[in-house]
Tab-separated table of C-alpha atoms in Angstrom:
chain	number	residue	atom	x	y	z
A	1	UNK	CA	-10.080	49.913	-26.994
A	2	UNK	CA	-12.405	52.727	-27.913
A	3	UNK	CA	-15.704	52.117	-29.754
A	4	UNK	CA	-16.692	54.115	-32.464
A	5	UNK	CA	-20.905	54.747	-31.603
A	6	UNK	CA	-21.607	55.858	-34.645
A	7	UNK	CA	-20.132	52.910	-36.450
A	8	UNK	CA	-22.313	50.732	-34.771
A	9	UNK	CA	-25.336	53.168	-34.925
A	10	UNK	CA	-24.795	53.212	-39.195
A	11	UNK	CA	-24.394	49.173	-38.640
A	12	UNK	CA	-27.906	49.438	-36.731
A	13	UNK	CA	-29.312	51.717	-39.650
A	14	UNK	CA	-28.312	49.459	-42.179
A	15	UNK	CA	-29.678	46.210	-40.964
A	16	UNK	CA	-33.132	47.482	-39.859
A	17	UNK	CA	-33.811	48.014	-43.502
A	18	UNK	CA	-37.626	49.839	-43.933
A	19	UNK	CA	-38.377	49.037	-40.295
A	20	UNK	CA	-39.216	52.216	-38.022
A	21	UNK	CA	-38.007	50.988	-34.798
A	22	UNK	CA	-38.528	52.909	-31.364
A	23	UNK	CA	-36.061	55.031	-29.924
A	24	UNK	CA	-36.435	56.954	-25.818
A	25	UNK	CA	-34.138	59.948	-26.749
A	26	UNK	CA	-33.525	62.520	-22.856
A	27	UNK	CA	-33.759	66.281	-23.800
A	28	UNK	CA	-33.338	68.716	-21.628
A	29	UNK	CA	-34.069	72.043	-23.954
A	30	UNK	CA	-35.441	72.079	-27.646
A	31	UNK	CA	-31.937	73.622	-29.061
A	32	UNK	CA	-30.175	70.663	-27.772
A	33	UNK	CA	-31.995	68.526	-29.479
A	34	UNK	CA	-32.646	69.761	-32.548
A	35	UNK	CA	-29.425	67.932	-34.300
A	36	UNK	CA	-30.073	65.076	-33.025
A	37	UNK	CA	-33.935	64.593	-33.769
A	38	UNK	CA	-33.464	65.735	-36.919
A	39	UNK	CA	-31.009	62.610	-37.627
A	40	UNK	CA	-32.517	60.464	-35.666
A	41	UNK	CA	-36.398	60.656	-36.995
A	42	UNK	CA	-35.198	59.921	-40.626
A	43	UNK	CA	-34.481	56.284	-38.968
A	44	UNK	CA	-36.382	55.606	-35.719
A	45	UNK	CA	-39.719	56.555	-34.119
A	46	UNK	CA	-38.254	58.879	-31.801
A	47	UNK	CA	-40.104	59.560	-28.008
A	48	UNK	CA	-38.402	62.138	-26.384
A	49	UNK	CA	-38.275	62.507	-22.948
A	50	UNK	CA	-38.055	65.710	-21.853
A	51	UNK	CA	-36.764	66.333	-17.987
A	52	UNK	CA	-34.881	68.488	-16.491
A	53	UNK	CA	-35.381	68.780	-12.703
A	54	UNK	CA	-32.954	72.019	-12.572
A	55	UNK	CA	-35.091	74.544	-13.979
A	56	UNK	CA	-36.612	77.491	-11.696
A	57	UNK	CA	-39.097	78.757	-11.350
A	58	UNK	CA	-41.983	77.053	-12.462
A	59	UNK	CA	-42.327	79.524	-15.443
A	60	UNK	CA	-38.613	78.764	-16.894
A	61	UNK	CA	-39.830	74.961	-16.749
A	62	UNK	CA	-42.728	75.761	-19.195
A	63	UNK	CA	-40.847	78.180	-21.459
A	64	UNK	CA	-38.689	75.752	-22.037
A	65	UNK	CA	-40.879	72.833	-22.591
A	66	UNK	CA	-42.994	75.074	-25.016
A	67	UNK	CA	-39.620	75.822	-27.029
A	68	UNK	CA	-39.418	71.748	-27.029
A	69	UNK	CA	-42.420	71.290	-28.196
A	70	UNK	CA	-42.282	74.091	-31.218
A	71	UNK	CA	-38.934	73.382	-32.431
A	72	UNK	CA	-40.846	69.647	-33.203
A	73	UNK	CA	-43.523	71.212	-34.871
A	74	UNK	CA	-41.528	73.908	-36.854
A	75	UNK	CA	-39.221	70.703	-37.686
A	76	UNK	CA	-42.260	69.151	-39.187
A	77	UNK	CA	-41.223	65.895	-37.004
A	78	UNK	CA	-45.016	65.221	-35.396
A	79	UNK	CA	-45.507	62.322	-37.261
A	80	UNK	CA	-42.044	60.129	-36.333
A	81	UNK	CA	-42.323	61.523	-32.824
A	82	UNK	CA	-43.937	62.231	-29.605
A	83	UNK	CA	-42.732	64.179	-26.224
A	84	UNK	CA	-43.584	62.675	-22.743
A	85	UNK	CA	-42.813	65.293	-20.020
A	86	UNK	CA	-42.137	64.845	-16.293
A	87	UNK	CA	-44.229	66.971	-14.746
A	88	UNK	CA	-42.022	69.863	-12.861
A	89	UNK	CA	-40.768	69.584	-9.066
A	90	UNK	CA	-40.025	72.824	-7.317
């Protein structure tokens, strides 16, 4: 049998009522996620965690991140979320 996730995501919506609660959401580049942060914030307080251990060199890693970090801001999402980065591995 298949489940339907967002079925039981709506069902999880609808019974939390006015509560805010916390969601860890992986991102691996701000574009990916902007779809999904901008459906999930209206419902959860959102920390993304932002990792991806392919990126290279050191300079993609923070281009990227940076991206991440505006496409939050330019969303206007600050306030119903946060970013914790791992720190890059070369």
């Amino acid at each position: 049998m298949n489940r339907n996730y967002q079925k039981e995501l709506d069902e999880i919506i609808r019974v939390q009522g006015d509560q805010r609660p916390r969601v860890l959401l992986h991102s691996c580049c701000g574009p990916c996620s902007s779809a999904v942060l901008e459906y999930l914030t209206r419902h959860f307080s959102v920390t993304l965690l932002w990792y991806n251990p392919n990126l290279y060199p050191e300079e993609e890693f923070d281009r990227r991140l940076s991206t991440q970090r505006e496409l939050i801001e330019k969303m206007g999402l600050q306030d119903r979320g946060s970013i914790l980065a791992e720190p890059w591995r070369g």
